[in-house]
Amino acid sequence: MARRRGSAAAAAASPAVVGAVSVLALVYYSTVFVFLDHWLGLGNAAGAAHAAAFSLVVAACFFSFFCAAAADPGSVPASFAPDAEDPQRQGLKSRYCDKCCMYKPSRTHHCKVCKRCVLKMDHHCVWINNCVGYANYKSFIICVLNATIGSLYSFVVFLFDLFQTEHEYDVPYVKVIHVLVGVLLFFLSLTIGSLLCWHIYLLCHNMTTIEYREATRAKWLAQKSGQKYRHRFDLGTRKNIQMIMGPNILCWLCPTATGHLKDGTEFQITNN
C-alpha cells in the first residue's frame, strides 16, 4: 500500500479524524460494555459471541479506515505525457493543470485541499483527511461497508436491550446518555447506510461523484436530442466491480489487496 505525502501522522492530527475515531470508540464501548452486557451479559456464550462478532466488525472498520486515510489516493506519474498521435485515445483529452504545471490524465482532478492532482478523484473526505481516489477507493468503500454493518448491529443491540430488559436509572443523567447514544446510532446507521448505497451505485456504474455531476447535464442533453446516454467508462456491472474490488471475490473485503490496480492513467471505455 503506497503511503501518501505527510504519512499517517498528518491524517491522525486532523480534528475530523480524531472525532471519527472517538465516535467509533464510543459506539464500541456502549455496544459491548453497556448494551450487550446489560441485555445478555458478557459472561455467557451468547453475549460473548455477539461481543466477538461486533469486535471483528469494528476491527475491520478501523483497519480499512487507516488504509484509506494513510494511502496515497493516486499521484500522477512524473513520466506521464499526453499521447501526441491520438490525444483522445481514452475518450477524453488529457488536460493541463495550471496549478500543478503538468498534464493530468483523463478522470484526474485537482484537489484544492490537498493542492495536487489526484487520479480518478471521487471527492475529498474530511473524515479521513485525505482524498478518495484511484488507489484508496477500495479501502474507502470497505470502510463504509463495515461502518454500516457496525452501526446497524449496534442499533439492533440497543433496541433489544431497550425493549427486552428492564432499566433502573439511579442517576438521571445516565438515562439521558443512554437515549442520546441510541439517537446517535440511529442517525449513524441512516447516514452511513445512505452513503454506502450511493457508492455502490457509483461502483456498479464505474463512475465517480465528480463524473456523476458531469453526467447529469450530459444525460439531459442526450435525452433532449432523443439519444440514450451511457457513461463512457461503464463496462457492465460485473466488470465495473472487478476493476475496483479485484478479480478474486475472496479478496474483495481485504483493503490491502490492490495488486490488480495499474498506474491509473488509462481506462477502458465502452464501445456503445
Tab-separated table of N, CA and C in Angstrom, residues 92-201:
chain	number	residue	atom	x	y	z
A	92	LEU	N	-11.152	10.880	-23.799
A	92	LEU	CA	-11.078	12.228	-23.234
A	92	LEU	C	-9.704	12.800	-23.505
A	93	LYS	N	-9.642	14.083	-23.788
A	93	LYS	CA	-8.354	14.726	-23.967
A	93	LYS	C	-7.623	14.852	-22.648
A	94	SER	N	-6.326	14.676	-22.678
A	94	SER	CA	-5.532	14.952	-21.495
A	94	SER	C	-5.512	16.456	-21.280
A	95	ARG	N	-5.678	16.868	-20.056
A	95	ARG	CA	-5.781	18.290	-19.756
A	95	ARG	C	-4.531	18.759	-19.020
A	96	TYR	N	-4.319	20.052	-19.066
A	96	TYR	CA	-3.166	20.633	-18.409
A	96	TYR	C	-3.622	21.349	-17.145
A	97	CYS	N	-2.933	21.063	-16.038
A	97	CYS	CA	-3.252	21.690	-14.758
A	97	CYS	C	-2.318	22.878	-14.554
A	98	ASP	N	-2.894	24.069	-14.515
A	98	ASP	CA	-2.091	25.277	-14.336
A	98	ASP	C	-1.485	25.372	-12.937
A	99	LYS	N	-2.142	24.763	-11.958
A	99	LYS	CA	-1.654	24.848	-10.586
A	99	LYS	C	-0.490	23.888	-10.337
A	100	CYS	N	-0.584	22.699	-10.914
A	100	CYS	CA	0.497	21.715	-10.755
A	100	CYS	C	1.536	21.830	-11.866
A	101	CYS	N	1.210	22.614	-12.909
A	101	CYS	CA	2.108	22.792	-14.060
A	101	CYS	C	2.476	21.457	-14.695
A	102	MET	N	1.448	20.660	-14.952
A	102	MET	CA	1.669	19.355	-15.553
A	102	MET	C	0.374	18.892	-16.213
A	103	TYR	N	0.514	17.960	-17.162
A	103	TYR	CA	-0.656	17.377	-17.779
A	103	TYR	C	-1.270	16.357	-16.823
A	104	LYS	N	-2.585	16.290	-16.831
A	104	LYS	CA	-3.263	15.307	-15.991
A	104	LYS	C	-4.071	14.359	-16.881
A	105	PRO	N	-4.033	13.073	-16.566
A	105	PRO	CA	-4.749	12.082	-17.389
A	105	PRO	C	-6.255	12.266	-17.275
A	106	SER	N	-6.978	11.525	-18.088
A	106	SER	CA	-8.431	11.554	-18.005
A	106	SER	C	-8.872	11.044	-16.636
A	107	ARG	N	-9.973	11.590	-16.144
A	107	ARG	CA	-10.586	11.257	-14.854
A	107	ARG	C	-9.782	11.799	-13.662
A	108	THR	N	-8.743	12.576	-13.941
A	108	THR	CA	-7.921	13.172	-12.883
A	108	THR	C	-8.387	14.596	-12.616
A	109	HIS	N	-8.429	14.968	-11.348
A	109	HIS	CA	-8.869	16.308	-10.974
A	109	HIS	C	-7.939	16.885	-9.909
A	110	HIS	N	-7.886	18.203	-9.882
A	110	HIS	CA	-7.047	18.890	-8.897
A	110	HIS	C	-7.847	19.120	-7.621
A	111	CYS	N	-7.270	18.707	-6.493
A	111	CYS	CA	-7.914	18.894	-5.195
A	111	CYS	C	-7.413	20.194	-4.573
A	112	LYS	N	-8.338	21.086	-4.259
A	112	LYS	CA	-7.960	22.363	-3.670
A	112	LYS	C	-7.445	22.212	-2.241
A	113	VAL	N	-7.893	21.162	-1.552
A	113	VAL	CA	-7.462	20.943	-0.174
A	113	VAL	C	-6.066	20.331	-0.134
A	114	CYS	N	-5.875	19.271	-0.906
A	114	CYS	CA	-4.566	18.607	-0.958
A	114	CYS	C	-3.571	19.374	-1.823
A	115	LYS	N	-4.101	20.271	-2.671
A	115	LYS	CA	-3.273	21.099	-3.548
A	115	LYS	C	-2.428	20.257	-4.497
A	116	ARG	N	-3.064	19.258	-5.080
A	116	ARG	CA	-2.402	18.428	-6.088
A	116	ARG	C	-3.454	17.691	-6.888
A	117	CYS	N	-3.033	17.138	-8.014
A	117	CYS	CA	-3.932	16.370	-8.860
A	117	CYS	C	-4.025	14.934	-8.343
A	118	VAL	N	-5.236	14.401	-8.353
A	118	VAL	CA	-5.486	13.054	-7.841
A	118	VAL	C	-6.101	12.207	-8.948
A	119	LEU	N	-5.528	11.031	-9.176
A	119	LEU	CA	-6.020	10.119	-10.206
A	119	LEU	C	-7.418	9.623	-9.868
A	120	LYS	N	-8.319	9.708	-10.838
A	120	LYS	CA	-9.707	9.244	-10.684
A	120	LYS	C	-10.278	9.723	-9.345
A	121	MET	N	-10.200	11.017	-9.143
A	121	MET	CA	-10.650	11.598	-7.877
A	121	MET	C	-12.161	11.486	-7.736
A	122	ASP	N	-12.597	11.017	-6.565
A	122	ASP	CA	-14.024	10.955	-6.269
A	122	ASP	C	-14.448	12.180	-5.463
A	123	HIS	N	-13.779	12.410	-4.352
A	123	HIS	CA	-14.036	13.588	-3.527
A	123	HIS	C	-12.963	13.671	-2.446
A	124	HIS	N	-12.898	14.801	-1.779
A	124	HIS	CA	-12.011	14.938	-0.621
A	124	HIS	C	-12.838	14.681	0.628
A	125	CYS	N	-12.415	13.704	1.412
A	125	CYS	CA	-13.162	13.299	2.611
A	125	CYS	C	-12.480	13.882	3.849
A	126	VAL	N	-13.189	14.731	4.564
A	126	VAL	CA	-12.609	15.349	5.761
A	126	VAL	C	-12.444	14.327	6.884
A	127	TRP	N	-13.258	13.265	6.868
A	127	TRP	CA	-13.226	12.295	7.967
A	127	TRP	C	-11.985	11.427	7.938
A	128	ILE	N	-11.361	11.307	6.779
A	128	ILE	CA	-10.085	10.590	6.711
A	128	ILE	C	-8.940	11.547	6.399
A	129	ASN	N	-9.286	12.840	6.268
A	129	ASN	CA	-8.295	13.882	5.969
A	129	ASN	C	-7.462	13.498	4.748
A	130	ASN	N	-8.149	13.034	3.733
A	130	ASN	CA	-7.467	12.563	2.536
A	130	ASN	C	-8.459	12.546	1.380
A	131	CYS	N	-7.928	12.596	0.173
A	131	CYS	CA	-8.776	12.440	-0.996
A	131	CYS	C	-9.142	10.975	-1.184
A	132	VAL	N	-10.287	10.739	-1.761
A	132	VAL	CA	-10.678	9.391	-2.167
A	132	VAL	C	-10.470	9.320	-3.669
A	133	GLY	N	-9.518	8.503	-4.067
A	133	GLY	CA	-9.147	8.433	-5.469
A	133	GLY	C	-8.894	7.017	-5.935
A	134	TYR	N	-8.139	6.913	-7.005
A	134	TYR	CA	-7.926	5.623	-7.674
A	134	TYR	C	-7.326	4.565	-6.746
A	135	ALA	N	-6.350	4.948	-5.933
A	135	ALA	CA	-5.605	3.956	-5.160
A	135	ALA	C	-6.256	3.576	-3.837
A	136	ASN	N	-7.123	4.421	-3.286
A	136	ASN	CA	-7.715	4.091	-1.975
A	136	ASN	C	-9.240	4.038	-2.005
A	137	TYR	N	-9.821	4.003	-3.199
A	137	TYR	CA	-11.281	3.933	-3.276
A	137	TYR	C	-11.804	2.602	-2.739
A	138	LYS	N	-11.075	1.522	-2.974
A	138	LYS	CA	-11.493	0.216	-2.481
A	138	LYS	C	-11.522	0.208	-0.963
A	139	SER	N	-10.462	0.672	-0.324
A	139	SER	CA	-10.429	0.680	1.140
A	139	SER	C	-11.497	1.618	1.702
A	140	PHE	N	-11.807	2.693	0.998
A	140	PHE	CA	-12.854	3.611	1.451
A	140	PHE	C	-14.210	2.921	1.435
A	141	ILE	N	-14.530	2.210	0.360
A	141	ILE	CA	-15.808	1.512	0.267
A	141	ILE	C	-15.913	0.431	1.338
A	142	ILE	N	-14.831	-0.312	1.555
A	142	ILE	CA	-14.837	-1.354	2.588
A	142	ILE	C	-15.048	-0.731	3.960
A	143	CYS	N	-14.435	0.421	4.200
A	143	CYS	CA	-14.612	1.120	5.474
A	143	CYS	C	-16.074	1.527	5.670
A	144	VAL	N	-16.689	2.082	4.629
A	144	VAL	CA	-18.095	2.486	4.716
A	144	VAL	C	-18.997	1.270	4.911
A	145	LEU	N	-18.666	0.173	4.242
A	145	LEU	CA	-19.438	-1.064	4.396
A	145	LEU	C	-19.368	-1.566	5.830
A	146	ASN	N	-18.162	-1.654	6.384
A	146	ASN	CA	-18.006	-2.135	7.759
A	146	ASN	C	-18.656	-1.180	8.763
A	147	ALA	N	-18.554	0.125	8.493
A	147	ALA	CA	-19.176	1.109	9.378
A	147	ALA	C	-20.694	0.969	9.366
A	148	THR	N	-21.259	0.689	8.200
A	148	THR	CA	-22.710	0.493	8.105
A	148	THR	C	-23.146	-0.757	8.864
A	149	ILE	N	-22.411	-1.849	8.656
A	149	ILE	CA	-22.734	-3.092	9.365
A	149	ILE	C	-22.612	-2.888	10.868
A	150	GLY	N	-21.544	-2.225	11.299
A	150	GLY	CA	-21.337	-1.994	12.721
A	150	GLY	C	-22.411	-1.106	13.330
A	151	SER	N	-22.810	-0.044	12.608
A	151	SER	CA	-23.841	0.866	13.118
A	151	SER	C	-25.188	0.157	13.251
A	152	LEU	N	-25.553	-0.616	12.224
A	152	LEU	CA	-26.817	-1.351	12.274
A	152	LEU	C	-26.794	-2.410	13.371
A	153	TYR	N	-25.678	-3.099	13.493
A	153	TYR	CA	-25.512	-4.118	14.528
A	153	TYR	C	-25.698	-3.488	15.905
A	154	SER	N	-25.022	-2.370	16.125
A	154	SER	CA	-25.095	-1.690	17.408
A	154	SER	C	-26.502	-1.180	17.693
A	155	PHE	N	-27.166	-0.653	16.675
A	155	PHE	CA	-28.512	-0.122	16.867
A	155	PHE	C	-29.506	-1.239	17.203
A	156	VAL	N	-29.360	-2.387	16.568
A	156	VAL	CA	-30.234	-3.522	16.857
A	156	VAL	C	-30.007	-4.010	18.290
A	157	VAL	N	-28.755	-4.091	18.712
A	157	VAL	CA	-28.458	-4.493	20.090
A	157	VAL	C	-29.055	-3.490	21.074
A	158	PHE	N	-28.966	-2.211	20.729
A	158	PHE	CA	-29.551	-1.163	21.571
A	158	PHE	C	-31.063	-1.358	21.715
A	159	LEU	N	-31.745	-1.673	20.597
A	159	LEU	CA	-33.195	-1.873	20.641
A	159	LEU	C	-33.572	-3.094	21.475
A	160	PHE	N	-32.824	-4.182	21.328
A	160	PHE	CA	-33.102	-5.373	22.126
A	160	PHE	C	-32.892	-5.092	23.615
A	161	ASP	N	-31.848	-4.374	23.923
A	161	ASP	CA	-31.593	-4.022	25.313
A	161	ASP	C	-32.682	-3.102	25.847
A	162	LEU	N	-33.193	-2.221	24.987
A	162	LEU	CA	-34.190	-1.235	25.419
A	162	LEU	C	-35.554	-1.872	25.677
A	163	PHE	N	-35.956	-2.807	24.810
A	163	PHE	CA	-37.318	-3.335	24.884
A	163	PHE	C	-37.426	-4.704	25.570
A	164	GLN	N	-36.322	-5.424	25.703
A	164	GLN	CA	-36.408	-6.759	26.284
A	164	GLN	C	-35.848	-6.850	27.695
A	165	THR	N	-35.343	-5.775	28.212
A	165	THR	CA	-34.831	-5.780	29.586
A	165	THR	C	-35.363	-4.556	30.330
A	166	GLU	N	-35.413	-4.687	31.640
A	166	GLU	CA	-35.859	-3.576	32.464
A	166	GLU	C	-34.667	-2.718	32.872
A	167	HIS	N	-34.888	-1.416	32.884
A	167	HIS	CA	-33.820	-0.477	33.219
A	167	HIS	C	-34.185	0.278	34.497
A	168	GLU	N	-33.235	0.359	35.369
A	168	GLU	CA	-33.392	1.146	36.582
A	168	GLU	C	-32.283	2.194	36.609
A	169	TYR	N	-32.669	3.430	36.385
A	169	TYR	CA	-31.702	4.516	36.327
A	169	TYR	C	-31.650	5.223	37.683
A	170	ASP	N	-30.631	4.892	38.451
A	170	ASP	CA	-30.470	5.531	39.755
A	170	ASP	C	-30.017	6.978	39.597
A	171	VAL	N	-29.252	7.243	38.543
A	171	VAL	CA	-28.761	8.594	38.273
A	171	VAL	C	-29.452	9.102	37.012
A	172	PRO	N	-30.122	10.246	37.070
A	172	PRO	CA	-30.907	10.740	35.916
A	172	PRO	C	-30.096	10.906	34.638
A	173	TYR	N	-28.848	11.407	34.745
A	173	TYR	CA	-28.099	11.688	33.521
A	173	TYR	C	-27.716	10.413	32.780
A	174	VAL	N	-27.730	9.267	33.462
A	174	VAL	CA	-27.415	8.001	32.795
A	174	VAL	C	-28.493	7.670	31.768
A	175	LYS	N	-29.741	7.953	32.115
A	175	LYS	CA	-30.843	7.722	31.185
A	175	LYS	C	-30.705	8.633	29.969
A	176	VAL	N	-30.321	9.884	30.212
A	176	VAL	CA	-30.148	10.829	29.114
A	176	VAL	C	-29.049	10.366	28.164
A	177	ILE	N	-27.928	9.920	28.727
A	177	ILE	CA	-26.813	9.420	27.912
A	177	ILE	C	-27.248	8.198	27.117
A	178	HIS	N	-28.015	7.319	27.761
A	178	HIS	CA	-28.493	6.107	27.105
A	178	HIS	C	-29.328	6.465	25.869
A	179	VAL	N	-30.232	7.428	26.030
A	179	VAL	CA	-31.091	7.848	24.920
A	179	VAL	C	-30.281	8.540	23.826
A	180	LEU	N	-29.341	9.392	24.219
A	180	LEU	CA	-28.535	10.121	23.239
A	180	LEU	C	-27.695	9.169	22.392
A	181	VAL	N	-27.142	8.139	23.012
A	181	VAL	CA	-26.358	7.163	22.256
A	181	VAL	C	-27.248	6.410	21.276
A	182	GLY	N	-28.475	6.097	21.698
A	182	GLY	CA	-29.414	5.438	20.791
A	182	GLY	C	-29.759	6.307	19.596
A	183	VAL	N	-29.974	7.606	19.830
A	183	VAL	CA	-30.250	8.543	18.739
A	183	VAL	C	-29.047	8.639	17.809
A	184	LEU	N	-27.843	8.675	18.398
A	184	LEU	CA	-26.618	8.717	17.589
A	184	LEU	C	-26.506	7.493	16.702
A	185	LEU	N	-26.808	6.327	17.235
A	185	LEU	CA	-26.725	5.094	16.457
A	185	LEU	C	-27.733	5.095	15.315
A	186	PHE	N	-28.910	5.640	15.563
A	186	PHE	CA	-29.934	5.704	14.516
A	186	PHE	C	-29.459	6.561	13.352
A	187	PHE	N	-28.961	7.746	13.653
A	187	PHE	CA	-28.522	8.650	12.591
A	187	PHE	C	-27.245	8.151	11.912
A	188	LEU	N	-26.380	7.483	12.657
A	188	LEU	CA	-25.198	6.891	12.041
A	188	LEU	C	-25.602	5.812	11.039
A	189	SER	N	-26.530	4.960	11.438
A	189	SER	CA	-26.997	3.894	10.555
A	189	SER	C	-27.637	4.473	9.305
A	190	LEU	N	-28.400	5.555	9.473
A	190	LEU	CA	-29.098	6.167	8.348
A	190	LEU	C	-28.134	6.851	7.386
A	191	THR	N	-27.229	7.676	7.925
A	191	THR	CA	-26.329	8.452	7.061
A	191	THR	C	-25.268	7.573	6.411
A	192	ILE	N	-24.631	6.719	7.193
A	192	ILE	CA	-23.582	5.864	6.629
A	192	ILE	C	-24.182	4.841	5.676
A	193	GLY	N	-25.377	4.338	6.017
A	193	GLY	CA	-26.051	3.406	5.113
A	193	GLY	C	-26.403	4.060	3.785
A	194	SER	N	-26.840	5.311	3.835
A	194	SER	CA	-27.146	6.045	2.597
A	194	SER	C	-25.880	6.269	1.780
A	195	LEU	N	-24.783	6.593	2.476
A	195	LEU	CA	-23.511	6.783	1.782
A	195	LEU	C	-23.063	5.490	1.104
A	196	LEU	N	-23.270	4.359	1.776
A	196	LEU	CA	-22.905	3.073	1.194
A	196	LEU	C	-23.718	2.789	-0.062
A	197	CYS	N	-25.025	3.030	-0.001
A	197	CYS	CA	-25.883	2.804	-1.169
A	197	CYS	C	-25.453	3.684	-2.343
A	198	TRP	N	-25.080	4.919	-2.049
A	198	TRP	CA	-24.639	5.842	-3.090
A	198	TRP	C	-23.378	5.343	-3.778
A	199	HIS	N	-22.400	4.889	-3.000
A	199	HIS	CA	-21.146	4.460	-3.598
A	199	HIS	C	-21.270	3.084	-4.247
A	200	ILE	N	-22.210	2.271	-3.808
A	200	ILE	CA	-22.476	1.018	-4.516
A	200	ILE	C	-23.030	1.329	-5.907
A	201	TYR	N	-23.893	2.340	-5.971
A	201	TYR	CA	-24.412	2.769	-7.272
A	201	TYR	C	-23.284	3.251	-8.177
